[in-house]
Short mmCIF file of C-alpha atoms and ligand atoms in Angstrom, two decimals:
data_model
loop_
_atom_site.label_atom_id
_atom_site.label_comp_id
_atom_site.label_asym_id
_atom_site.label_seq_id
_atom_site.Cartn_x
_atom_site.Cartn_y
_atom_site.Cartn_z
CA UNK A 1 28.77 31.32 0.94
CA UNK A 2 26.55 32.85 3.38
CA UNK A 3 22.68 32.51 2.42
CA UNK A 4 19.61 34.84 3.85
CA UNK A 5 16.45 33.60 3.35
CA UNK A 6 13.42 36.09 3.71
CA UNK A 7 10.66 34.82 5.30
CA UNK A 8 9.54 32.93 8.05
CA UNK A 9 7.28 29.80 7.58
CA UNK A 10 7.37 25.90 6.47
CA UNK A 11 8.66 26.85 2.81
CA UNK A 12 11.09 28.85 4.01
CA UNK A 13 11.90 25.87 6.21
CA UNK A 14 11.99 23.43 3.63
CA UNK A 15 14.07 25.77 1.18
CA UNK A 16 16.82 26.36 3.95
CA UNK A 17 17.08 22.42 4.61
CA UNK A 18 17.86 22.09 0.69
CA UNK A 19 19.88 25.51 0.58
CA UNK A 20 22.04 23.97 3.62
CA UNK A 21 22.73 20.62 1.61
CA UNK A 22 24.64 22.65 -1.28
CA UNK A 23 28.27 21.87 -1.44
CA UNK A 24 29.64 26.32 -1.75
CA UNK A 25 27.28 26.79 1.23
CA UNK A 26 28.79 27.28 4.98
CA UNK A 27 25.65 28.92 6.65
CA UNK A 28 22.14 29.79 6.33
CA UNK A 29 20.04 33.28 7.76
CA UNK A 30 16.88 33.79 8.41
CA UNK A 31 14.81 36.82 8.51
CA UNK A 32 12.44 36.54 10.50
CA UNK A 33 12.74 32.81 10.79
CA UNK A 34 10.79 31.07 13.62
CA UNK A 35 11.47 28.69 16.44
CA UNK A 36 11.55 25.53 14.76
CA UNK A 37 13.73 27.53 11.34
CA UNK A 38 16.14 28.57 14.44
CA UNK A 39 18.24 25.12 14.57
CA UNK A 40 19.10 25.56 10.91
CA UNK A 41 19.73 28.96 10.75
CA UNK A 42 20.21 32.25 12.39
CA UNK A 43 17.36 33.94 12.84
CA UNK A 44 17.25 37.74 12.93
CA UNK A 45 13.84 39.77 13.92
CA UNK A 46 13.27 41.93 10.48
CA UNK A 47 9.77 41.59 9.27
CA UNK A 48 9.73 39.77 5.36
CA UNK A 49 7.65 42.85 3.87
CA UNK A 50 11.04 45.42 5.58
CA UNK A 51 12.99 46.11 2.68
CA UNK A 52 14.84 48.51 3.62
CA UNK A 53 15.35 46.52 7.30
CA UNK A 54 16.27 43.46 4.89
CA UNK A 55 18.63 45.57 2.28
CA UNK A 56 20.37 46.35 5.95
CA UNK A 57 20.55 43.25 7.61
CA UNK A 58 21.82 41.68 4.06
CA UNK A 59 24.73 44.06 4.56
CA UNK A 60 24.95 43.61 8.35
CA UNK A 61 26.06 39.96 7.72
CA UNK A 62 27.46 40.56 4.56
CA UNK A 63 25.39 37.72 3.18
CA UNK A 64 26.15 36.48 -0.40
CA UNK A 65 23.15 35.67 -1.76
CA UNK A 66 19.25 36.28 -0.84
CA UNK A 67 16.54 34.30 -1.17
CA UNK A 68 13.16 36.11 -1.30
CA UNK A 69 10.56 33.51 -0.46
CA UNK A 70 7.27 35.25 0.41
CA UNK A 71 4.80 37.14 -2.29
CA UNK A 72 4.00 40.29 -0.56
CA UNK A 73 7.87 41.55 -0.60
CA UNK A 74 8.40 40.92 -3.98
CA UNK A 75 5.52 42.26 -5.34
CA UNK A 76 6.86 45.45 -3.16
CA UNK A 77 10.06 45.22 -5.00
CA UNK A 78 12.32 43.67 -2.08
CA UNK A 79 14.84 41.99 -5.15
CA UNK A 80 15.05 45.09 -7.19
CA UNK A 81 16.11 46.78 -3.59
CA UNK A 82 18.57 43.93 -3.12
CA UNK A 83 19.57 43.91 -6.62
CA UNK A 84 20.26 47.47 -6.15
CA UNK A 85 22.59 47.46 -3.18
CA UNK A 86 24.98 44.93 -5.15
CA UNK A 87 23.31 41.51 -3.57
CA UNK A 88 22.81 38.41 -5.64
CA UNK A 89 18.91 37.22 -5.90
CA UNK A 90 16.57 34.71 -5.81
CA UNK A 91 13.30 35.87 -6.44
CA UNK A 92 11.49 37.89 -9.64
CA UNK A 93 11.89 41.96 -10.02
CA UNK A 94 8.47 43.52 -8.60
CA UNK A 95 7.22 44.16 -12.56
CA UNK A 96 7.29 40.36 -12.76
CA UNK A 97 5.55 39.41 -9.48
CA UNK A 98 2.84 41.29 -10.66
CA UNK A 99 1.34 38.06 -12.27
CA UNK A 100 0.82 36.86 -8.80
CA UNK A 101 -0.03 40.36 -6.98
CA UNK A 102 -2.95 41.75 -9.67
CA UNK A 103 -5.28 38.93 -10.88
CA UNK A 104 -6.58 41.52 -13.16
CA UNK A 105 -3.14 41.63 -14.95
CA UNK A 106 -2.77 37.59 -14.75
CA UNK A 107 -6.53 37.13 -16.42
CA UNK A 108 -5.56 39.83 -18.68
CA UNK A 109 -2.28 38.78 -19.88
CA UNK A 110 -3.59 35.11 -20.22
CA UNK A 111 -6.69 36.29 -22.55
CA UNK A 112 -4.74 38.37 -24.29
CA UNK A 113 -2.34 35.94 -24.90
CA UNK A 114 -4.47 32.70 -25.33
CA UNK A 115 -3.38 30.57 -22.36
CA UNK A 116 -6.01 28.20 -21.40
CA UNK A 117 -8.07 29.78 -18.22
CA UNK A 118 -12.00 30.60 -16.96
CA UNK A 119 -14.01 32.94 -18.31
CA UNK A 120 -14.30 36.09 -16.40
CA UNK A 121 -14.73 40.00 -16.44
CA UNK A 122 -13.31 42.68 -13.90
CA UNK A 123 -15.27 45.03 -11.90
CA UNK A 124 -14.64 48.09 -10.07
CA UNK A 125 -17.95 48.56 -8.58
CA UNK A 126 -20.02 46.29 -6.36
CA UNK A 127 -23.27 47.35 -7.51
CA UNK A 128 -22.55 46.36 -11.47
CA UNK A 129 -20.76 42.81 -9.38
CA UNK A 130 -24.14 42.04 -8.15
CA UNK A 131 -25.98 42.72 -11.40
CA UNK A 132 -23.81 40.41 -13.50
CA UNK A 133 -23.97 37.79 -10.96
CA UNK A 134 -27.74 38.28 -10.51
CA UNK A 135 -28.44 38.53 -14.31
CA UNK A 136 -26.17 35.48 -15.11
CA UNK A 137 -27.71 33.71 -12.20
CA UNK A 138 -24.80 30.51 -12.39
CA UNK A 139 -23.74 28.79 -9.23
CA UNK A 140 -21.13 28.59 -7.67
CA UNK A 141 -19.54 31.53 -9.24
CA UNK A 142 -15.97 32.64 -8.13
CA UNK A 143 -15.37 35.90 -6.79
CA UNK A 144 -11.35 37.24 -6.50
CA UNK A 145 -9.94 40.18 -5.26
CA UNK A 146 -7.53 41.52 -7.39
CA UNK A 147 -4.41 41.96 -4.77
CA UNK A 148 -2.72 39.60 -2.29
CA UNK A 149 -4.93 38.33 0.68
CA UNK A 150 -3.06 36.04 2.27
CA UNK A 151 -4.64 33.00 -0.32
CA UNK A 152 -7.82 34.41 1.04
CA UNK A 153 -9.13 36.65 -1.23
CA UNK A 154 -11.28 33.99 -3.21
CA UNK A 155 -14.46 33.10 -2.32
CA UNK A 156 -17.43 31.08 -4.13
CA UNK A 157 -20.81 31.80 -3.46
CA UNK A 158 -23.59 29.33 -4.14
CA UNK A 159 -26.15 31.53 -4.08
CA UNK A 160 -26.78 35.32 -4.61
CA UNK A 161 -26.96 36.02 -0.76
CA UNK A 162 -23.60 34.72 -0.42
CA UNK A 163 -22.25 36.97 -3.37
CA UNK A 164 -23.72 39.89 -2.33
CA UNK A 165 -22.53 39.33 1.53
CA UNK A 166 -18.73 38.73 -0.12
CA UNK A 167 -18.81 41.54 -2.39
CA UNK A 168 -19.53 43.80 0.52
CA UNK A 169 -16.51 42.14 2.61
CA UNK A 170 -13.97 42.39 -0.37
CA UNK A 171 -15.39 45.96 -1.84
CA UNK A 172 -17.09 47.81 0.65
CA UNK A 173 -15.74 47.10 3.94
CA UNK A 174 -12.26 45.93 2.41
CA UNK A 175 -11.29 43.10 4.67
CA UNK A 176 -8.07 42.82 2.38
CA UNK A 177 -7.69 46.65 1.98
CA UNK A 178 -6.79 48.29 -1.48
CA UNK A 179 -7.09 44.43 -2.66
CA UNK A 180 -10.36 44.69 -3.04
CA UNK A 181 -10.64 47.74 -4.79
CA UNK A 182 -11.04 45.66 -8.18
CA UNK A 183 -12.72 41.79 -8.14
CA UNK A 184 -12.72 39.14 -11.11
CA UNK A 185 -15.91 37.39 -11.14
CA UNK A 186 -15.13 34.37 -13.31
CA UNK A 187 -16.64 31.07 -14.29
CA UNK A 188 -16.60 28.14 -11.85
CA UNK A 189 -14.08 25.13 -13.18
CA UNK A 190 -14.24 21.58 -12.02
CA UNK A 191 -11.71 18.70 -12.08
CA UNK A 192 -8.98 17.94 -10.08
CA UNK A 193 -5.83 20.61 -9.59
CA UNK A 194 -2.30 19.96 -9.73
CA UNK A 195 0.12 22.47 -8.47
CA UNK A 196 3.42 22.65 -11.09
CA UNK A 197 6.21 25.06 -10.15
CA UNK A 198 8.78 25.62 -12.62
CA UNK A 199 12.33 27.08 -12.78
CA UNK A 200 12.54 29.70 -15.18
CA UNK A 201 15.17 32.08 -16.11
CA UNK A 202 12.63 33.98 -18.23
CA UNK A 203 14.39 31.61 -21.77
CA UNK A 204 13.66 28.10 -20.97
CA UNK A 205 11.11 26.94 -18.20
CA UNK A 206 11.98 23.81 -16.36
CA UNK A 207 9.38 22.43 -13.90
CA UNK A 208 9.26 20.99 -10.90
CA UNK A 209 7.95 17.63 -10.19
CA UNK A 210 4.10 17.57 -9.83
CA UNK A 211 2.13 18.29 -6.31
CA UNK A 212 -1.27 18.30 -4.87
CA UNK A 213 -2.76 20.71 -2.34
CA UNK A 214 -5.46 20.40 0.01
CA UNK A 215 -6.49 23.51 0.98
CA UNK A 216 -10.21 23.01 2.60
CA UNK A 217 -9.63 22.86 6.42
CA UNK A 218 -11.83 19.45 6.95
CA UNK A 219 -11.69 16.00 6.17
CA UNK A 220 -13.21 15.44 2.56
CA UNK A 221 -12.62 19.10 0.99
CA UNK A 222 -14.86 20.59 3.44
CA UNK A 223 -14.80 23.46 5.76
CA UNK A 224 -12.99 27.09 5.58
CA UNK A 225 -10.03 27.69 2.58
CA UNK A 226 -6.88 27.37 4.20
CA UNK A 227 -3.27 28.34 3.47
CA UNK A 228 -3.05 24.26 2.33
CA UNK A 229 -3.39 21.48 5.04
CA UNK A 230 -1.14 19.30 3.36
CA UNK A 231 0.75 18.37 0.17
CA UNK A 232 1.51 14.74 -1.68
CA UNK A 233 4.05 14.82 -4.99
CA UNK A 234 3.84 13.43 -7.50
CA UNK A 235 0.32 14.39 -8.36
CA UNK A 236 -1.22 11.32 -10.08
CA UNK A 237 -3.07 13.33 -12.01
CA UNK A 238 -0.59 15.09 -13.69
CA UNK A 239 0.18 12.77 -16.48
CA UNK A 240 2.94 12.90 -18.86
CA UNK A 241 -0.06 13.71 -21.37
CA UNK A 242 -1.12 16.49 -19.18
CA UNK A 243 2.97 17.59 -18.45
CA UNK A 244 2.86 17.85 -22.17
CA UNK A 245 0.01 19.84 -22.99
CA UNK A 246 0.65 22.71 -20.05
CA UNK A 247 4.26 22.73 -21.61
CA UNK A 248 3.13 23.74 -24.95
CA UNK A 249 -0.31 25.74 -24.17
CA UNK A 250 0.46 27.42 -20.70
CA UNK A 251 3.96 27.03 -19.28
CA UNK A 252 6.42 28.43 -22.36
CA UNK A 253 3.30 30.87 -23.50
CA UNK A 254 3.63 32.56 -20.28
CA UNK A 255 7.08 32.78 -20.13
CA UNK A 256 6.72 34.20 -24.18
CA UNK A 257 4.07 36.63 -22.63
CA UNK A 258 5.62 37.94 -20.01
CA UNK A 259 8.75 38.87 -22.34
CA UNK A 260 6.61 40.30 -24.66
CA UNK A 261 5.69 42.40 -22.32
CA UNK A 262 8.71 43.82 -20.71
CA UNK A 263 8.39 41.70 -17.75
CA UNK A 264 10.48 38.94 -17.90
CA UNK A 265 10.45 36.46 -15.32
CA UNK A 266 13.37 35.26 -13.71
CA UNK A 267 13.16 32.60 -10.15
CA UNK A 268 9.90 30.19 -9.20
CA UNK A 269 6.52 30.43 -10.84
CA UNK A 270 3.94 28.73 -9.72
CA UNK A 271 1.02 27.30 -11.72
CA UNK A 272 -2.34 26.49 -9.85
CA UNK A 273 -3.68 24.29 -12.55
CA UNK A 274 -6.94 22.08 -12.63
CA UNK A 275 -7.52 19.56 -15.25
CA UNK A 276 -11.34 20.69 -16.16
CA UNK A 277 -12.81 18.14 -18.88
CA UNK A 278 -11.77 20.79 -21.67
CA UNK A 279 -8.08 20.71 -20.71
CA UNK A 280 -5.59 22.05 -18.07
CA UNK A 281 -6.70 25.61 -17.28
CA UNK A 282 -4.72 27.80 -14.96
CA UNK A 283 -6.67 28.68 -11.63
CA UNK A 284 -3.34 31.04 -10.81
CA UNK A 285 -0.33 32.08 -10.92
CA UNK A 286 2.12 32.31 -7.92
CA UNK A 287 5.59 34.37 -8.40
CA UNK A 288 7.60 32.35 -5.39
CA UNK A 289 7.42 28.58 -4.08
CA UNK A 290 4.23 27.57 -3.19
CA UNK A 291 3.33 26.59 0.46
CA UNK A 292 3.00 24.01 1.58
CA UNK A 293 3.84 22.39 -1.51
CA UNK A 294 7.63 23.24 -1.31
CA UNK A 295 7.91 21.13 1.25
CA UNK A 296 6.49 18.13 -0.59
CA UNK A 297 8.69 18.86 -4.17
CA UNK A 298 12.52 20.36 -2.80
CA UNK A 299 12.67 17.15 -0.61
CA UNK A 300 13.12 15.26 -4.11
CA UNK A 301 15.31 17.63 -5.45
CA UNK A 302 18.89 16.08 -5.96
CA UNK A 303 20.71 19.00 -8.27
CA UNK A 304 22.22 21.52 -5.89
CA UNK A 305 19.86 24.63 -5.41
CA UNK A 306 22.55 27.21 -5.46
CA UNK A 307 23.60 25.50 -9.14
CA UNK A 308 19.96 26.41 -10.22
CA UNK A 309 19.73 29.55 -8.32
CA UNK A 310 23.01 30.78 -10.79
CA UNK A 311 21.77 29.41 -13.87
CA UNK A 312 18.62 31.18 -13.42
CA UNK A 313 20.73 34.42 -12.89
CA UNK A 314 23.35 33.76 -15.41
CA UNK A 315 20.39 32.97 -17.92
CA UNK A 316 22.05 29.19 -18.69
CA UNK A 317 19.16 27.58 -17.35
CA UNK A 318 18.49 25.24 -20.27
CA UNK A 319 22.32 24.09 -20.10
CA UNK A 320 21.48 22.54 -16.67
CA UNK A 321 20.26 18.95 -15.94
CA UNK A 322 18.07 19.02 -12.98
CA UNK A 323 17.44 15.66 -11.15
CA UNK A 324 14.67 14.63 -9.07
CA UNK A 325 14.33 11.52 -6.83
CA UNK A 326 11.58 8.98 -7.55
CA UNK A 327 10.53 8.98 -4.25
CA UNK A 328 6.91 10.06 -3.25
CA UNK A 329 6.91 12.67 -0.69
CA UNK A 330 4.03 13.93 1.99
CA UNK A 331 3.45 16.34 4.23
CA UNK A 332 0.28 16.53 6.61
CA UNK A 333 -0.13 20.08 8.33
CA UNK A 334 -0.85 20.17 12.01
CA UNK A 335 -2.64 23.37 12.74
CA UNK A 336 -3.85 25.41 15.81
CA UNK A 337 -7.28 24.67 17.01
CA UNK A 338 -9.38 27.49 15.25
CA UNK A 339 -7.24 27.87 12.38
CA UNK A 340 -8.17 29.54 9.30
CA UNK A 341 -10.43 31.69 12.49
CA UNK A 342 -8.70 32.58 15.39
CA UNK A 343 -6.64 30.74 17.59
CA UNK A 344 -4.74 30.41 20.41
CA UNK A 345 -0.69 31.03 20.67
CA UNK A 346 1.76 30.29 22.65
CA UNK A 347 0.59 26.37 23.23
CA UNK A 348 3.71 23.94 24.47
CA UNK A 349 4.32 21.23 21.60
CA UNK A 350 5.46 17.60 22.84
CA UNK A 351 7.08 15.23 21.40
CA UNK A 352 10.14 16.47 19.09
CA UNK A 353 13.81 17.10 20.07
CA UNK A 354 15.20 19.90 18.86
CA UNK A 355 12.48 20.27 16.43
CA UNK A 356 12.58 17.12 14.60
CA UNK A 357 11.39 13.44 14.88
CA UNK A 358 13.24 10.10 13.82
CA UNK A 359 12.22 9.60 9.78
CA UNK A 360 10.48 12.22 8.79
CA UNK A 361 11.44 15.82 8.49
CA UNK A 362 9.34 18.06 10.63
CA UNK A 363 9.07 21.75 8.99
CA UNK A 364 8.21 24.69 10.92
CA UNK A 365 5.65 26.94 10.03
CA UNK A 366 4.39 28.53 13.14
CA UNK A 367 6.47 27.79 16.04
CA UNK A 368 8.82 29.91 18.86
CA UNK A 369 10.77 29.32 21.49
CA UNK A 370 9.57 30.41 24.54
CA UNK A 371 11.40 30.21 27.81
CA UNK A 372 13.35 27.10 26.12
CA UNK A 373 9.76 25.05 25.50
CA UNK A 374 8.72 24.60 21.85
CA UNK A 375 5.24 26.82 21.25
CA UNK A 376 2.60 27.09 19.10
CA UNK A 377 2.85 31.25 17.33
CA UNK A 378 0.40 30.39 14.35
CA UNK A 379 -2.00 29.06 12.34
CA UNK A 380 -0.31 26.38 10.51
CA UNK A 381 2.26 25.17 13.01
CA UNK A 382 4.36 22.21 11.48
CA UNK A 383 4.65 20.04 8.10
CA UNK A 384 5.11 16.62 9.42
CA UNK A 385 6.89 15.62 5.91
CA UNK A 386 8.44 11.70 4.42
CA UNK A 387 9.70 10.52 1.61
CA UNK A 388 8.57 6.91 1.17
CA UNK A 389 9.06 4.44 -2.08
CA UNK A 390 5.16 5.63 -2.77
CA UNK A 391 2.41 7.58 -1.92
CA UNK A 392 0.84 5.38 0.36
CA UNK A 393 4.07 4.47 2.20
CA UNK A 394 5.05 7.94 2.85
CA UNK A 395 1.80 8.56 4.03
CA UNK A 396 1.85 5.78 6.24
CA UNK A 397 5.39 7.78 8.02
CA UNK A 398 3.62 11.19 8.04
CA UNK A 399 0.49 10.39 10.03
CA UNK A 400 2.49 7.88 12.25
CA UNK A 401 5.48 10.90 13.26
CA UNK A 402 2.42 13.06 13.64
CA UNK A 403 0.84 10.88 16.13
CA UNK A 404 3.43 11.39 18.25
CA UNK A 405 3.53 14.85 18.18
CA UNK A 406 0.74 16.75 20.57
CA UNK A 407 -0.19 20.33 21.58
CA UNK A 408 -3.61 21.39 22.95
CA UNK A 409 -6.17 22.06 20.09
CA UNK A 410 -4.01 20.28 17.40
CA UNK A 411 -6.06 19.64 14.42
CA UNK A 412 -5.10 17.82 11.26
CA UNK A 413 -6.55 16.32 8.31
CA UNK A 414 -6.74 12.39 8.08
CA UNK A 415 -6.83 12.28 4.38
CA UNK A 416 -4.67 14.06 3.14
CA UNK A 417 -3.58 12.22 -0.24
CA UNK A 418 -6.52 10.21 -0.15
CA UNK A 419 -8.00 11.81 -3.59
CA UNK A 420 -4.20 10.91 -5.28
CA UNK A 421 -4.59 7.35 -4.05
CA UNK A 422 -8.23 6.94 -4.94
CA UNK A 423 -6.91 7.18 -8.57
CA UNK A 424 -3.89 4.99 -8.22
CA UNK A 425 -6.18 2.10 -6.92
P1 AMP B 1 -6.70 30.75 -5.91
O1 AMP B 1 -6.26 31.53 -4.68
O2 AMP B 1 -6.94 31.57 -7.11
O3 AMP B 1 -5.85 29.52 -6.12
O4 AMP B 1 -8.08 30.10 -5.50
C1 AMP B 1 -8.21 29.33 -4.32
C2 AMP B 1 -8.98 28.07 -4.63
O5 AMP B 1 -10.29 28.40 -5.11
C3 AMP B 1 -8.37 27.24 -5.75
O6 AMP B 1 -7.37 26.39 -5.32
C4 AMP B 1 -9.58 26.49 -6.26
O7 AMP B 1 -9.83 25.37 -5.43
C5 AMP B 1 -10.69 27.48 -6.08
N1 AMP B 1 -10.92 28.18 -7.35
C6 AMP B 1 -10.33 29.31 -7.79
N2 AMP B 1 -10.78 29.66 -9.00
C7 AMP B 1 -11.69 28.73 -9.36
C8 AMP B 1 -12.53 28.52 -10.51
N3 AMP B 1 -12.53 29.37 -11.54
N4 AMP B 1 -13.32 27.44 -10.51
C9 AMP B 1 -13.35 26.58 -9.46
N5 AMP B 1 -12.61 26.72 -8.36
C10 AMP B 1 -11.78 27.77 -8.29
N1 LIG B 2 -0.35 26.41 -1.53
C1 LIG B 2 -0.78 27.51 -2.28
C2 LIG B 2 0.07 28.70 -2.21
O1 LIG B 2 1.23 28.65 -1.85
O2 LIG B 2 -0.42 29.76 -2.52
#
């Protein structure tokens, strides 16, 4: 089999590393792919969000089977495109991905439904935003724009200033476009979050093991949101209580839900879940592998991919046994200097051949090949990733491989997993 895999970052990465350790496959695509993706597969220069670039390349190199990693093309519809021309998915239909691309149709559909989340209400109009938040006069309060933003369209002000000044951005001068046309303002949760992504072929949901973002830019959950600066699985946190009660109250009612209304869900959804003192709640929903945490949970995956990838198509996914390693896994994000602000490109990395490093797995996220040097061409640049026998020993690999590996600016966080081991000890 030939595989193409749409997108172009450390997930992708991560999925084409498992995709390329399946038995029925003989080569791997990538579209767009980066430097680093480049010595696992070919890499061909059609933008993720092209579908009808991607329908054509799929053709092109008569690929037999596409992977559709990234949110923005399939909320746009890139599988039912795909699905269209005759090519076999991975990925859910765009009516599906909705529960990731409108947050006023996730809120809704959990409220409506009863699965565990914050309060909130949805506003088209900045003026009545300000008045609710003003007359309700609770901080922090969480504002989200309703459409994609790059996982930057939530912000929580601790005072009214800051509302006000983020209402404008999101509403009125619409950093994040027609995303912003609608925000939820909803109640501020606290605990710890766990990140559970699931397998579902829209009859039986089978998740993932558990993982743990950090998605502050600083040491000690500080500083700018962030894509994620680094990833740790299994989550402590998530207990086998815990598994059991997002099983019954949130996982299997939103596959129900989404069935019951017409939009059945069929690939990787992703629950942002945080344990608040009244229960799991869901923060949100992804519809694709979440990033960087994909890089922290496929590493432990032992079933074959493509296996799951066919159940999930064929709609047999409860007939399959899916095996995970008990191996702790890690991945610490080294970043441009700058980054989640602007930064510099184009920056030589040292110290990997080829890419990689001796025990660990180094996943690209933001790198090219530039006159045959290794560069820096984002934010997030690589996912310095181990498996270890626990936490603290894969840990212990991560930050040591990333020692050795320098470019100008490089900035990392030195605790990443440190809130998972704090409960272990
Ligand atoms: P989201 O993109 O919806 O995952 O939100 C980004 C981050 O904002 C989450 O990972 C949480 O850390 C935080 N967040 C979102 N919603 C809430 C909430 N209702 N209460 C507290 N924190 C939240
Ligand atoms: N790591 C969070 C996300 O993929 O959106």
């Amino acid at each position: 089999m030939k595989v193409l895999v749409v997108g172009g970052g450390g997930r992708e990465h991560a999925l084409i590393r498992k995709i390329k350790e399946s038995k029925r496959v003989d080569s791997v695509a990538c579209c767009p792919g980066n430097g680093g993706i480049s010595y696992d597969a070919e890499c061909y220069s059609v933008s993720a969000t092209d579908i009808d670039g991607v329908v054509a390349l799929a053709k092109e190199i008569s690929a037999d089977f596409v992977v559709v990693a990234p949110d923005d093309p399939l909320v746009l519809g890139m599988v039912d495109a795909l699905n269209e021309a005759g090519f076999a998915t991975f990925g859910p239909k765009a009516n599906a991905a909705i529960i990731e691309g409108s947050k006023v149709f996730s809120k809704n559909l959990m409220l409506k439904y009863g699965i565990p989340t914050a309060e909130y209400k949805v506003f088209d109009n900045p003026a009545e935003v300000i008045d609710y938040i003003r007359e309700k006069n609770e901080f922090p309060t969480v504002i989200k724009a309703d459409g994609l933003a790059l996982g930057k369209g939530v912000i929580i002000p601790e005072t009214l200033d800051e509302a006000i000044a983020g209402v404008k951005e999101i509403m009125e001068d619409k950093i994040f476009g027609a995303s912003g046309n609608n925000v939820v303002v909803e109640e501020f949760l606290t605990g710890p979050e766990v990140s559970v992504l699931a397998f579902t072929d829209g009859k039986c949901v089978k998740p993932m093991v558990s993982s743990m973002d950090h998605k502050r830019a600083l040491d000690g959950d500080k500083g700018l949101n962030t894509g994620g600066m680094g990833t740790v699985s299994p989550n402590p946190y998530y207990t086998d209580e815990v598994a059991k009660e997002c099983m019954e109250k949130i996982f299997i009612p939103t596959i129900k839900a989404m069935n019951a209304e017409g939009r059945t869900f069929k690939g990787c959804l992703y629950f942002g879940l945080m344990i608040t003192p009244k229960g799991p709640k869901v923060i949100e929903y992804n519809c694709r592998f979440g990033d960087p945490e994909t890089q922290v949970v496929l590493p432990r995956l032992k079933t074959d991919i493509m296996d799951i990838f066919d159940a999930i198509n064929s709609e047999t996914l409860s007939d399959l046994d899916i095996e995970w390693s008990d191996d702790a896994c890690t991945c610490v994000i080294m970043a441009s200097g700058g980054y989640p602000k602007s930064y510099p490109k184009g920056i030589e990395i040292t110290g990997l051949t080829d890419g990689q490093l001796d025990g660990v797995t180094v996943y690209h996220a933001g790198t090219a090949i530039k006159d045959g040097k290794l560069v820096t061409s984002g934010g997030r640049v690589l996912g310095v990733t181990a498996l270890g026998s626990d936490l603290e020993d894969a840990l212990a690999k991560s930050y040591a491989a990333v020692e050795k590996i320098n470019f100008d600016g490089a900035h990392y966080r030195k605790d990443i997993g440190k809130r998972a081991l704090d409960l272990l000890r």
